[in-house]
Coordinates of N, CA and C and ligand atoms in Angstrom, one line a residue:
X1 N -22.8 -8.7 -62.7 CA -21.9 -8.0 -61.7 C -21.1 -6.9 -62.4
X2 N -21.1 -5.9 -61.8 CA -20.1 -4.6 -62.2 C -18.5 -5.2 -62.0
X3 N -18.0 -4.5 -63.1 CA -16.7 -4.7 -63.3 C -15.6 -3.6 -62.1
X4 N -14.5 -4.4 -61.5 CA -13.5 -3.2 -60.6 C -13.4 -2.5 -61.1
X5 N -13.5 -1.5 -60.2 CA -12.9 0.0 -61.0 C -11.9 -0.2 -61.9
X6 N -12.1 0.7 -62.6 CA -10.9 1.1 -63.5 C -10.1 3.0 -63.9
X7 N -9.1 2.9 -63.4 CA -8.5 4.2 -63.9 C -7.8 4.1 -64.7
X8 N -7.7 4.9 -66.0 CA -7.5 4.7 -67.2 C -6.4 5.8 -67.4
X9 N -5.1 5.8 -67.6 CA -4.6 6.9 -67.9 C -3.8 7.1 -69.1
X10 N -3.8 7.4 -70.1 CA -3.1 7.3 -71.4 C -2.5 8.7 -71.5
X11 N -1.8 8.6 -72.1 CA -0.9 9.9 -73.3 C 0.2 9.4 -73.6
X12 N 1.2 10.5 -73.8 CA 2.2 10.9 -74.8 C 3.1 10.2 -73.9
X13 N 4.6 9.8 -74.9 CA 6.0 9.1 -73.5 C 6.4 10.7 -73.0
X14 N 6.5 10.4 -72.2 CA 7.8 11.7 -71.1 C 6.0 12.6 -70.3
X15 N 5.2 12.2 -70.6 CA 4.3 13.0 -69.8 C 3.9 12.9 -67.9
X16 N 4.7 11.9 -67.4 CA 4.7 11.7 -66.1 C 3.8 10.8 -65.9
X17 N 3.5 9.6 -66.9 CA 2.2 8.7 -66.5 C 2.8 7.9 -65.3
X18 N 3.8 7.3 -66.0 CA 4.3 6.4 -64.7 C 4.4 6.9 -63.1
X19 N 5.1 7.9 -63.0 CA 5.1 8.4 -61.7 C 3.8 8.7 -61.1
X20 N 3.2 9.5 -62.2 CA 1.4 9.6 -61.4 C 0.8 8.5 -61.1
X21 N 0.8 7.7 -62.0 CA 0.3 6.2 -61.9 C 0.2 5.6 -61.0
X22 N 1.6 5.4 -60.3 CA 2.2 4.8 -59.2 C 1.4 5.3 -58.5
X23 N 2.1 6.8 -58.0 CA 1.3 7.4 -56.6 C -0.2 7.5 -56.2
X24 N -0.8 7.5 -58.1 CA -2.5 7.0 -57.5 C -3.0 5.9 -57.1
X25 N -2.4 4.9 -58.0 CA -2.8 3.5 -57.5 C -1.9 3.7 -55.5
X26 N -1.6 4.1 -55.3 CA -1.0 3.7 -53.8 C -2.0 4.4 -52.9
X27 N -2.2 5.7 -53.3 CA -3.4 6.6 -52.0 C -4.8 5.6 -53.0
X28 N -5.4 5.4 -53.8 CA -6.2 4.4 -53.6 C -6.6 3.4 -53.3
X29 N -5.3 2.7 -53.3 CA -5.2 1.4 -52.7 C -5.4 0.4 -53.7
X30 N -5.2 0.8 -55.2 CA -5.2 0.0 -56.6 C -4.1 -0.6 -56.9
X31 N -4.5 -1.7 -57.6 CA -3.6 -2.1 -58.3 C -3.0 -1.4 -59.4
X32 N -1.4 -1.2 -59.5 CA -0.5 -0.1 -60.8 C -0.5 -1.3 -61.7
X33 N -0.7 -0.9 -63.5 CA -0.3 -1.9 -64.1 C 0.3 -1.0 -65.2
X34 N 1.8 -1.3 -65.2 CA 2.4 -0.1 -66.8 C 2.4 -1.1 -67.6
X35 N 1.5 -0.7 -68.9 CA 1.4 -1.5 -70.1 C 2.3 -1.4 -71.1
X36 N 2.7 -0.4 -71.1 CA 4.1 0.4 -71.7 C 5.1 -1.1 -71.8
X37 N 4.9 -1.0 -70.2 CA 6.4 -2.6 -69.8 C 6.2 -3.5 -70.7
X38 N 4.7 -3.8 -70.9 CA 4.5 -5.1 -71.8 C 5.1 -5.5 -73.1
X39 N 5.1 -3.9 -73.7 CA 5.2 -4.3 -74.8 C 6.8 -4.1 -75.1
X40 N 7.0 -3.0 -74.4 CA 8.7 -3.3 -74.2 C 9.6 -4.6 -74.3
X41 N 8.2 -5.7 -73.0 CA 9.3 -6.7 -73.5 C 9.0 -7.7 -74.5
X42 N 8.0 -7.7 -74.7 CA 7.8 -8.1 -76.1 C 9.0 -7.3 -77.5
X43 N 9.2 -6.2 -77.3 CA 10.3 -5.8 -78.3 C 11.6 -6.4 -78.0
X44 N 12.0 -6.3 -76.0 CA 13.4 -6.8 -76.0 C 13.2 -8.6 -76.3
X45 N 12.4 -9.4 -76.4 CA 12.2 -10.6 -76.5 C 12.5 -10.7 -77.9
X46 N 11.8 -10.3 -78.5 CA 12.2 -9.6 -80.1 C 13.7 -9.5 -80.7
X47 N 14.4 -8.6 -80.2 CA 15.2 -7.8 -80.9 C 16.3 -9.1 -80.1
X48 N 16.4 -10.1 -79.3 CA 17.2 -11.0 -78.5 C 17.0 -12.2 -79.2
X49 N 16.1 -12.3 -79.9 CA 15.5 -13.3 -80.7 C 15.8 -13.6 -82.0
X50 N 16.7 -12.0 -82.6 CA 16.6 -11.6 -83.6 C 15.9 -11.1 -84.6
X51 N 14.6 -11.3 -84.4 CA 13.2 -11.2 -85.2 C 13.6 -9.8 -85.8
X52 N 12.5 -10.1 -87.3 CA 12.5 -9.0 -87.8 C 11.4 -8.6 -87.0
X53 N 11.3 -6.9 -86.9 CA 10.3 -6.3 -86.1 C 9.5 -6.0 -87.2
X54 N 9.5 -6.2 -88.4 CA 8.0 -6.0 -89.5 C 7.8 -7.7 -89.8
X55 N 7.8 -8.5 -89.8 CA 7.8 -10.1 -89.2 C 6.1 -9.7 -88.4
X56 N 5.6 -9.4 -88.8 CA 4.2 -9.4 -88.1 C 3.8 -10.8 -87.7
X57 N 3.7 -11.9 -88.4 CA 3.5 -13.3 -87.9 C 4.7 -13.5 -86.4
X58 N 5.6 -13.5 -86.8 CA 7.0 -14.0 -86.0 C 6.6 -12.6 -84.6
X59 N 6.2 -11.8 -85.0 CA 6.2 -10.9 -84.1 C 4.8 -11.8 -82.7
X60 N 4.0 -11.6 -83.3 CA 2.9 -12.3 -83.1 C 2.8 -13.7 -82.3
X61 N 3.5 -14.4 -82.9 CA 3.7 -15.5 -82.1 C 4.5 -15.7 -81.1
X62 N 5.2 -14.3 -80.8 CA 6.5 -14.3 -79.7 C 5.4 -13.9 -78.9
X63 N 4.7 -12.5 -79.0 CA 3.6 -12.0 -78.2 C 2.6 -13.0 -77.2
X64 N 2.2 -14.0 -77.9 CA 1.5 -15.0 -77.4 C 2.1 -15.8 -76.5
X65 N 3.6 -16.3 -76.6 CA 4.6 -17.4 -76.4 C 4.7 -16.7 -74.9
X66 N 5.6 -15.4 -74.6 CA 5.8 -14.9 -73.9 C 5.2 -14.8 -72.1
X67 N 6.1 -14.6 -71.4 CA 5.1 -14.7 -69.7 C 5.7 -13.6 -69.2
X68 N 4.7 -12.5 -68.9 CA 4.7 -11.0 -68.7 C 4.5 -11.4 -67.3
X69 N 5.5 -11.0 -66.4 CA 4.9 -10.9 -64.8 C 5.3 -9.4 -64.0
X70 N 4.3 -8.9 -63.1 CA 4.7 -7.6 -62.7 C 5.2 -8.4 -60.7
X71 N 6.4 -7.7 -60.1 CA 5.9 -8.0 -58.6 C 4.9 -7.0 -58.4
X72 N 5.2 -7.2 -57.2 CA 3.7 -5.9 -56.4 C 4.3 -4.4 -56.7
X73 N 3.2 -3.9 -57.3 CA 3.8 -2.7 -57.2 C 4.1 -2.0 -58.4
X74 N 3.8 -3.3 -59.5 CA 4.6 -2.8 -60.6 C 6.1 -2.7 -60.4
X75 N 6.6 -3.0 -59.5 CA 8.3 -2.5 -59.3 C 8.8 -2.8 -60.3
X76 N 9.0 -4.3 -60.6 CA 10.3 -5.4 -61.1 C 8.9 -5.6 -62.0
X77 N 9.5 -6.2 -63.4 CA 9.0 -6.5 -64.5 C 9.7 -8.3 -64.9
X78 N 9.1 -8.8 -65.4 CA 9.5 -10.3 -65.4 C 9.5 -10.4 -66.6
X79 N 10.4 -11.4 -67.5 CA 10.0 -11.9 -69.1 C 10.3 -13.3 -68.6
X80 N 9.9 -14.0 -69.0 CA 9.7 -15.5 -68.7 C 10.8 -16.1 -67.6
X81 N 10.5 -15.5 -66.5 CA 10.8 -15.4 -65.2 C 12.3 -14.6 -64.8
X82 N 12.9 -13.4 -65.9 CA 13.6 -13.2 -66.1 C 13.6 -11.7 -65.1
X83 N 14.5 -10.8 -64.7 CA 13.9 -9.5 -64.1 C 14.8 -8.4 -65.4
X84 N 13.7 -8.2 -66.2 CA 14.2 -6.9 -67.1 C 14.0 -5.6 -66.9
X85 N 13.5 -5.6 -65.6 CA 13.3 -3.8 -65.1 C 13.7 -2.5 -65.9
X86 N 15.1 -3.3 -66.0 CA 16.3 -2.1 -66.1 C 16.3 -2.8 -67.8
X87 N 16.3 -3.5 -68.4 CA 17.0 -3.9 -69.8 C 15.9 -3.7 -70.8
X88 N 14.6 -2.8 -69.9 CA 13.5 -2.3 -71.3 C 13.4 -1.3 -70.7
X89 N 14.4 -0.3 -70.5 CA 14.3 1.2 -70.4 C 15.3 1.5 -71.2
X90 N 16.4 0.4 -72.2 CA 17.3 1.3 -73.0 C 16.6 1.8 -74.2
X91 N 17.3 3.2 -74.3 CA 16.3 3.5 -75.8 C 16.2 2.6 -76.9
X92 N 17.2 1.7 -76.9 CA 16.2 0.8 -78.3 C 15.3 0.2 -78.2
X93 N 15.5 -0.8 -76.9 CA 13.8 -1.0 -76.5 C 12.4 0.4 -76.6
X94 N 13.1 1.3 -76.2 CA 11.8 2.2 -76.6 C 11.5 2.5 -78.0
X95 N 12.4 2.3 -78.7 CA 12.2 2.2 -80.2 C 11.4 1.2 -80.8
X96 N 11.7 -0.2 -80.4 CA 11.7 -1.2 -81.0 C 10.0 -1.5 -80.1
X97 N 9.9 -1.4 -78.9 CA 8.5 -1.0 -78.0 C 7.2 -0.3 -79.2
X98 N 7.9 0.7 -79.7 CA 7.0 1.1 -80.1 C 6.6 0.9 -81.8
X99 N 8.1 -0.4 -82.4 CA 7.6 -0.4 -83.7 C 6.3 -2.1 -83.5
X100 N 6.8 -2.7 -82.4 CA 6.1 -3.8 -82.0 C 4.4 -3.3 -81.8
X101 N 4.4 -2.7 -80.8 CA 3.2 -2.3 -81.0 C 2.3 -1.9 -81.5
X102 N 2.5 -1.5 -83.3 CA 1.6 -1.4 -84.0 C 1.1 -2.8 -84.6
X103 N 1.6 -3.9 -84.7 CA 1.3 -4.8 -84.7 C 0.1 -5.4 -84.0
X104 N -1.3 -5.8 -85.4 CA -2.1 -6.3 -84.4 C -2.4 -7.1 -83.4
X105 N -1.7 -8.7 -83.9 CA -1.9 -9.5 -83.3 C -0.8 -9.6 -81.9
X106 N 0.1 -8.5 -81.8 CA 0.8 -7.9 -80.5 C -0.2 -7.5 -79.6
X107 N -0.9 -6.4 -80.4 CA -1.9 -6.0 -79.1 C -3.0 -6.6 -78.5
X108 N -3.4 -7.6 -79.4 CA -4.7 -8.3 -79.5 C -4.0 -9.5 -78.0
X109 N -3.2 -10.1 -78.0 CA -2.3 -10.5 -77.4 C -2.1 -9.9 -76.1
X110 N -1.1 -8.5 -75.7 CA -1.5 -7.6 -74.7 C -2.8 -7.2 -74.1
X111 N -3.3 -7.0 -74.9 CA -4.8 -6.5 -74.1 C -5.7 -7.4 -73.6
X112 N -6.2 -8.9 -74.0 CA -6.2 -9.6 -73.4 C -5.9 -9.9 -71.8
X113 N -4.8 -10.0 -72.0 CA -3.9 -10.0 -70.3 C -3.9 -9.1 -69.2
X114 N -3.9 -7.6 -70.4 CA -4.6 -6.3 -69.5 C -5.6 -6.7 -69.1
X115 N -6.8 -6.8 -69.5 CA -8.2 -7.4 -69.0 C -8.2 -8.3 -68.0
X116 N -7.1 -9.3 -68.4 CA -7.6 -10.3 -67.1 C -6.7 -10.2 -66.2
X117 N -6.1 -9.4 -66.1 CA -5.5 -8.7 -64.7 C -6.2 -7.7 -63.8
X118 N -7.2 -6.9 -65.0 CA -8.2 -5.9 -64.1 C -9.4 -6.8 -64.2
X119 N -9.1 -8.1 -64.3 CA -11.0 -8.4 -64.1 C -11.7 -8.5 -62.6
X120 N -10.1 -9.3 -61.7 CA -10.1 -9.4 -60.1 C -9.9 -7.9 -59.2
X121 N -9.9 -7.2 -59.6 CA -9.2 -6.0 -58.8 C -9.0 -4.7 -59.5
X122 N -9.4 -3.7 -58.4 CA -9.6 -2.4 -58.6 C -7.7 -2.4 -59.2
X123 N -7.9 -1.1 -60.6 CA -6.6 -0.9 -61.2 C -6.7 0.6 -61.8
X124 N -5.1 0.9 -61.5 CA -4.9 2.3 -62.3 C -4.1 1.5 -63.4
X125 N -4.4 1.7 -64.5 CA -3.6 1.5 -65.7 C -3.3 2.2 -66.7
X126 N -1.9 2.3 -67.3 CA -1.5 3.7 -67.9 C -1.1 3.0 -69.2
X127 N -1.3 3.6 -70.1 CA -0.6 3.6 -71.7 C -1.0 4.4 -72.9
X128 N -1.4 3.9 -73.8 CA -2.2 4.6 -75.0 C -3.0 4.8 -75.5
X129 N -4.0 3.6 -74.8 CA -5.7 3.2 -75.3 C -6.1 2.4 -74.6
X130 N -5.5 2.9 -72.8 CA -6.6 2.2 -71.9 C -8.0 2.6 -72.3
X131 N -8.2 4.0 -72.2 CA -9.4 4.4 -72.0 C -10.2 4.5 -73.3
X132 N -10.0 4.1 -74.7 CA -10.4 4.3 -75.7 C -10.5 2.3 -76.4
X133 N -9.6 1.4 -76.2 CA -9.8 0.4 -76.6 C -10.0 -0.6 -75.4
X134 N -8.9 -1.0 -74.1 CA -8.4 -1.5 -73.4 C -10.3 -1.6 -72.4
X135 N -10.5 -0.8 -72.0 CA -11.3 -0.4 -71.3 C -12.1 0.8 -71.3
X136 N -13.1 0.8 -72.6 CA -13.5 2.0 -73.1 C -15.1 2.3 -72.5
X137 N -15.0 1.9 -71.0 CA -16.4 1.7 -70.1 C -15.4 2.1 -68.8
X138 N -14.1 2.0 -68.7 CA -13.4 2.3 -67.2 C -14.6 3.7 -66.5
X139 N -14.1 3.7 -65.6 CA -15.0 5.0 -64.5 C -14.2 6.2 -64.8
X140 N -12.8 6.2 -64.8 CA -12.4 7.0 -64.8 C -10.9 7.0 -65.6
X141 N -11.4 8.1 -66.7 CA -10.4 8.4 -68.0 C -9.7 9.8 -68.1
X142 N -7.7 9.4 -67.8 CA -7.0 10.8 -68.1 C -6.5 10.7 -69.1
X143 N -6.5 12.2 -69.9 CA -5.2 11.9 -70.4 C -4.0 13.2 -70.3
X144 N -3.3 12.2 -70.0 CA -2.3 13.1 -69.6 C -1.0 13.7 -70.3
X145 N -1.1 14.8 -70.4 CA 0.1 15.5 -71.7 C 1.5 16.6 -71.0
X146 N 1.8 17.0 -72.0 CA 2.9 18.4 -71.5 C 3.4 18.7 -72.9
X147 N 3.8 19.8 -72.7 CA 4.1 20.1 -74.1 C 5.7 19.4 -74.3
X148 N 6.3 19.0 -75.4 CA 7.0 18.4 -76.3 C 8.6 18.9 -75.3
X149 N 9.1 19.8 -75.2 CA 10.3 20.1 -74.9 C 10.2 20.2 -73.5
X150 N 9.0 20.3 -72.8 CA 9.2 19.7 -71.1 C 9.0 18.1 -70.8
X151 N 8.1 17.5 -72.2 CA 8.8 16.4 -71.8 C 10.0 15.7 -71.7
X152 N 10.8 16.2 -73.0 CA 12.3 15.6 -72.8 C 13.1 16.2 -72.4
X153 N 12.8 17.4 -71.3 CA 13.4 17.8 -70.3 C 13.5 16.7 -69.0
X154 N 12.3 16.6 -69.0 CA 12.0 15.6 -67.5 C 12.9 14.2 -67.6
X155 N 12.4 13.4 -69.0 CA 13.2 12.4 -69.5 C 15.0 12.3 -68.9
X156 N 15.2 13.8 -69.7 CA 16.5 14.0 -69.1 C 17.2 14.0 -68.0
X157 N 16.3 14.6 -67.3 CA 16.5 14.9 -65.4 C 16.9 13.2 -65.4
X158 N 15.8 12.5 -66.1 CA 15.4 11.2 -64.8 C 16.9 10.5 -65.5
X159 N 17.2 10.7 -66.8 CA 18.5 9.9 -67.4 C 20.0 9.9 -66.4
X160 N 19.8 11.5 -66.1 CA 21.0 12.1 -65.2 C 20.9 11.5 -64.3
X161 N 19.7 11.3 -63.5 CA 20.0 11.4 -62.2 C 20.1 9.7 -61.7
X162 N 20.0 9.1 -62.9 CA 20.4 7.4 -63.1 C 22.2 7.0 -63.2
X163 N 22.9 8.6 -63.8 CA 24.1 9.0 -64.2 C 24.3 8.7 -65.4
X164 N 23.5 8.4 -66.3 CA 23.6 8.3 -67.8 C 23.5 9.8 -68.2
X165 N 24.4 9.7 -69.6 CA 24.2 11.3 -70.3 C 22.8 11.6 -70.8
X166 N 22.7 12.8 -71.2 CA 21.2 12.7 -71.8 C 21.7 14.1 -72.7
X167 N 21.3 14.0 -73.8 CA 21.0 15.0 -74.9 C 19.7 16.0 -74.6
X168 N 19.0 17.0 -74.1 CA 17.7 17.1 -74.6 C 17.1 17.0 -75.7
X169 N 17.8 17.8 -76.5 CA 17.3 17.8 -78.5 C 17.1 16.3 -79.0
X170 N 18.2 15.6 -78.8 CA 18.3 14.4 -79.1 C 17.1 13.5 -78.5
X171 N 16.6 13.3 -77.1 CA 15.5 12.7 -76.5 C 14.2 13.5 -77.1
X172 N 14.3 14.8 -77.3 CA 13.1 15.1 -78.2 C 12.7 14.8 -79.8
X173 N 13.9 14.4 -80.2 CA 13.7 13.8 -81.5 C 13.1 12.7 -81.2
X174 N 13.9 12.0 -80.8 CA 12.8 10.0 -80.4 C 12.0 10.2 -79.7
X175 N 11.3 11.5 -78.9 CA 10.2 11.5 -78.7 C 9.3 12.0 -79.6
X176 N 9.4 12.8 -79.9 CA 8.7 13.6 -81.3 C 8.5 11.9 -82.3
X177 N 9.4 11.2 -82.7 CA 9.4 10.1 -83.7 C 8.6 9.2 -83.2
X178 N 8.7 8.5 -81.7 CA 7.6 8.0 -81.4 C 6.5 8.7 -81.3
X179 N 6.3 9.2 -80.7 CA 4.8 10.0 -80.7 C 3.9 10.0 -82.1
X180 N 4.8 10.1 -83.0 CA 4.2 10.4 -84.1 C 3.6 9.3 -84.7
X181 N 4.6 7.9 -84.3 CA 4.1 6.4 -84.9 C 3.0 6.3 -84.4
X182 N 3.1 6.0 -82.3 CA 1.9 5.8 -81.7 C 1.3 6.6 -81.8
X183 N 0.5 7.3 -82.7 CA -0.6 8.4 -82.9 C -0.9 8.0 -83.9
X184 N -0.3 7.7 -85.3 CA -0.8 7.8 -86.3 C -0.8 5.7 -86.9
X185 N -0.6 4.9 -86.2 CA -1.1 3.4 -86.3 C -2.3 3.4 -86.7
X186 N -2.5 2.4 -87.7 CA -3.6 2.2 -87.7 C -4.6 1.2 -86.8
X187 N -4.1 0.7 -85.8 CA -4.6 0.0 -84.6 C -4.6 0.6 -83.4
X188 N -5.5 1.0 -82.6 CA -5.5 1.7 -81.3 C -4.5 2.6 -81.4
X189 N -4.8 3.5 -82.4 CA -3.6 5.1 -81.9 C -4.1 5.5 -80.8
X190 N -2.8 6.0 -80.6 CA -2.6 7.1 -79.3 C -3.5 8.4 -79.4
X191 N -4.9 8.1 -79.0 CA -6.0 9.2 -79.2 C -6.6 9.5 -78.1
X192 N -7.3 10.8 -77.5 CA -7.8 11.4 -76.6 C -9.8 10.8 -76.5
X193 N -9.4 9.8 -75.5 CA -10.9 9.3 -75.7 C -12.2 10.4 -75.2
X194 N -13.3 10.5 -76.1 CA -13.9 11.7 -75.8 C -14.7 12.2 -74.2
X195 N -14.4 11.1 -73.8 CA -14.8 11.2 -72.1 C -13.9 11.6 -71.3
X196 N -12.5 11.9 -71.3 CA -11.2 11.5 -70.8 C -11.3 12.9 -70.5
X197 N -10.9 13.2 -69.0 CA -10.3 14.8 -68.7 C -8.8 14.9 -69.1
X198 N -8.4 16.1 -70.1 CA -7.0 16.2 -70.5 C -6.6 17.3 -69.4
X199 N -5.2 16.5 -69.2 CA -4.3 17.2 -67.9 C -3.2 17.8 -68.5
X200 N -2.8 18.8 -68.6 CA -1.9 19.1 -68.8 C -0.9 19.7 -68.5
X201 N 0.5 18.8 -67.8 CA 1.4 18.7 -66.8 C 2.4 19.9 -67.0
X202 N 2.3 20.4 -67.9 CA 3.8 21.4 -68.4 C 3.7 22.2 -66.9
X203 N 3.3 23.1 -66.4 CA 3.6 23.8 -65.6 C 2.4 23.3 -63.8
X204 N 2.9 21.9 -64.3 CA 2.0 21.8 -62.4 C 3.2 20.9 -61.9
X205 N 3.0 20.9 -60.7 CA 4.0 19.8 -60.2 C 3.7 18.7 -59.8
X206 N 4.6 17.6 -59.6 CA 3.8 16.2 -59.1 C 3.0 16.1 -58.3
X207 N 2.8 17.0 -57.2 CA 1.5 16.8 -55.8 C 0.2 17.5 -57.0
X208 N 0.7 18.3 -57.4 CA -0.8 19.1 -58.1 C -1.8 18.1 -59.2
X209 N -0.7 17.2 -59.7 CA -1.1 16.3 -60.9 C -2.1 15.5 -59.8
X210 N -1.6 14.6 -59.0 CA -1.6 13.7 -58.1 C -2.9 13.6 -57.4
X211 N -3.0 15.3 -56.7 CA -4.4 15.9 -55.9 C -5.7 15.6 -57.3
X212 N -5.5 16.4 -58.3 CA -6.0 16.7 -59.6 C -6.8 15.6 -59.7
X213 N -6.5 14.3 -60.2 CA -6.5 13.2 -60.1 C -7.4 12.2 -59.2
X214 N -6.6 12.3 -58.1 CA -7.4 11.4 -57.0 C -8.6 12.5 -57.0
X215 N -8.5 13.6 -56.9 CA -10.2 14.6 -56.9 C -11.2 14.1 -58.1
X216 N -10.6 13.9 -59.2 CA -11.3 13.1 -60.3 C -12.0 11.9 -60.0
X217 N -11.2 10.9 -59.8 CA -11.0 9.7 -58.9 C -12.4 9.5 -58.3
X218 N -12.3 10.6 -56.8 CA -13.1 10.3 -55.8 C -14.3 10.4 -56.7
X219 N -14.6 11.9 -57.3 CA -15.5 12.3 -57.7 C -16.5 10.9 -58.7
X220 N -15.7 10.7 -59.4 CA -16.4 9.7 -60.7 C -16.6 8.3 -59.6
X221 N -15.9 7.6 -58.9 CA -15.8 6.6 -58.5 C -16.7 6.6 -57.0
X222 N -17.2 7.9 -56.9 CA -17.9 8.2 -55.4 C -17.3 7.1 -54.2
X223 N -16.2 8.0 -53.9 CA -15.4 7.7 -52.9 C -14.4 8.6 -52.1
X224 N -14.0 8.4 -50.8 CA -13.5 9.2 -50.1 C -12.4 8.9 -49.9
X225 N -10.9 9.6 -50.7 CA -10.1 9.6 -50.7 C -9.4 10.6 -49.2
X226 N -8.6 10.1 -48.2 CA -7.9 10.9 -47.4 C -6.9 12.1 -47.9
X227 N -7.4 13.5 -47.6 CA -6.8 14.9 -48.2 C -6.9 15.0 -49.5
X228 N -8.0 14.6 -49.9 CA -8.9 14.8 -51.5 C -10.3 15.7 -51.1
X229 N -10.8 16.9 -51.5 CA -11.9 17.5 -51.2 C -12.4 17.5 -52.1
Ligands
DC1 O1 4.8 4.1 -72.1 P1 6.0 3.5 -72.7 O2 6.9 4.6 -73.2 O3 6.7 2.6 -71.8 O4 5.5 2.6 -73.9 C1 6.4 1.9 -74.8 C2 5.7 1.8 -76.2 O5 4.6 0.9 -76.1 C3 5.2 3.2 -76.8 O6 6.0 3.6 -77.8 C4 3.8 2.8 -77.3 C5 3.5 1.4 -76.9 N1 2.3 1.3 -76.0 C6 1.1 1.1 -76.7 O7 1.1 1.1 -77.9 N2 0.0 0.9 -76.0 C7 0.0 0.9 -74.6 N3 -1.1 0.7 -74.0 C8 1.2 1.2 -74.0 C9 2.3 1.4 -74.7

């Protein structure tokens, strides 16, 4: 039997996965899964734990221990029945997110779970190696970028408009520093899988990404998306 669809969207942080993500999985009628969250909480589980984050064993067996739950929609994010939505978007979870995840037996861990969440049901899923480890057979592979100082532009907007301060320079450094970890791991870097159409967001807007996308979508997945030609 053929496997559900799969939409696979990977890149850089601040490139608009999440938001595109969302709005494709909703005009498809897919299931959203942000993997990003996962490991996030696996870092805040971490860093609440005390753990050292190079503890690769201790890391490892939190990974395992842990119960990742999404509600519908991806909205609310669960850690062992807890709602962290909001408590793995502070930047040190994004820090600590991304020193966890070089960790094998973290991913080995995560991706599992990823899999058996798309094994029942059509899914858009976004991270760093859907489309190259995660699900390196999905139908349909983006990856989605912008250049470096419009991403931590955007970051910024979304910081403000939460009413937190935002630096730009300063969100481009911890982005520039992550990027550079998740790229250069030696386990599932952050790489452009060679089938994957690269998007690149710097100068389009969210409906253009979105249309872009679901036209991809229909095309690979031979399907008829409403206001997709
Ligand atoms: O997408 P995000 O910023 O929420 O991801 C948080 C961190 O998790 C990021 O620094 C890299 C890591 N990550 C990963 O290694 N693999 C994924 N599939 C998703 C995220």
């Amino acid at each position: 039997m053929s496997h559900p669809a799969v939409v696979a969207i990977d890149g850089p942080a601040g490139a608009g996965k999440s938001t595109i993500s969302r709005r494709v999985a909703e005009r498809l009628g897919f299931l959203y899964i942000d993997t990003g969250a996962m490991y996030r909480c696996v870092a805040l589980a971490a860093s609440r734990g005390g753990l050292n984050l190079d503890d690769e064993a201790a890391v490892t067996g939190l990974a395992e221990s842990v119960r990742i739950h999404f509600s519908a929609r991806c909205k609310e994010v669960f850690l062992d029945g807890e709602d962290v939505t909001q408590a793995i978007r502070e930047p040190r979870v994004s820090d600590a997110a991304s020193r966890v995840s070089k960790v094998p037996g973290v991913r080995q861990a995560m991706v599992e779970e990823q899999r058996r969440i798309a094994s029942g049901e059509p899914v858009v899923m976004e991270g760093r190696d859907i489309g190259t480890v995660v699900f390196p057979q999905a139908q349909v592979k983006i990856f989605l970028t912008a250049e470096p100082m419009e991403r931590a532009r955007r970051r910024a907007l979304e910081m403000e408009a939460k009413g937190l301060s935002a630096d730009v320079d300063e969100i481009a450094r911890q982005i520039e520093e992550r990027d550079y970890r998740d790229a250069n791991r030696s386990d599932s870097p952050m790489v452009q899988a060679p089938d994957a159409v690269r998007l690149d967001t710097s100068n389009l807007s969210l409906d253009e990404v979105e249309q872009a996308i679901l036209g991809i979508a229909a095309d690979k997945l031979k399907i008829s998306v409403e206001g997709v030609r």
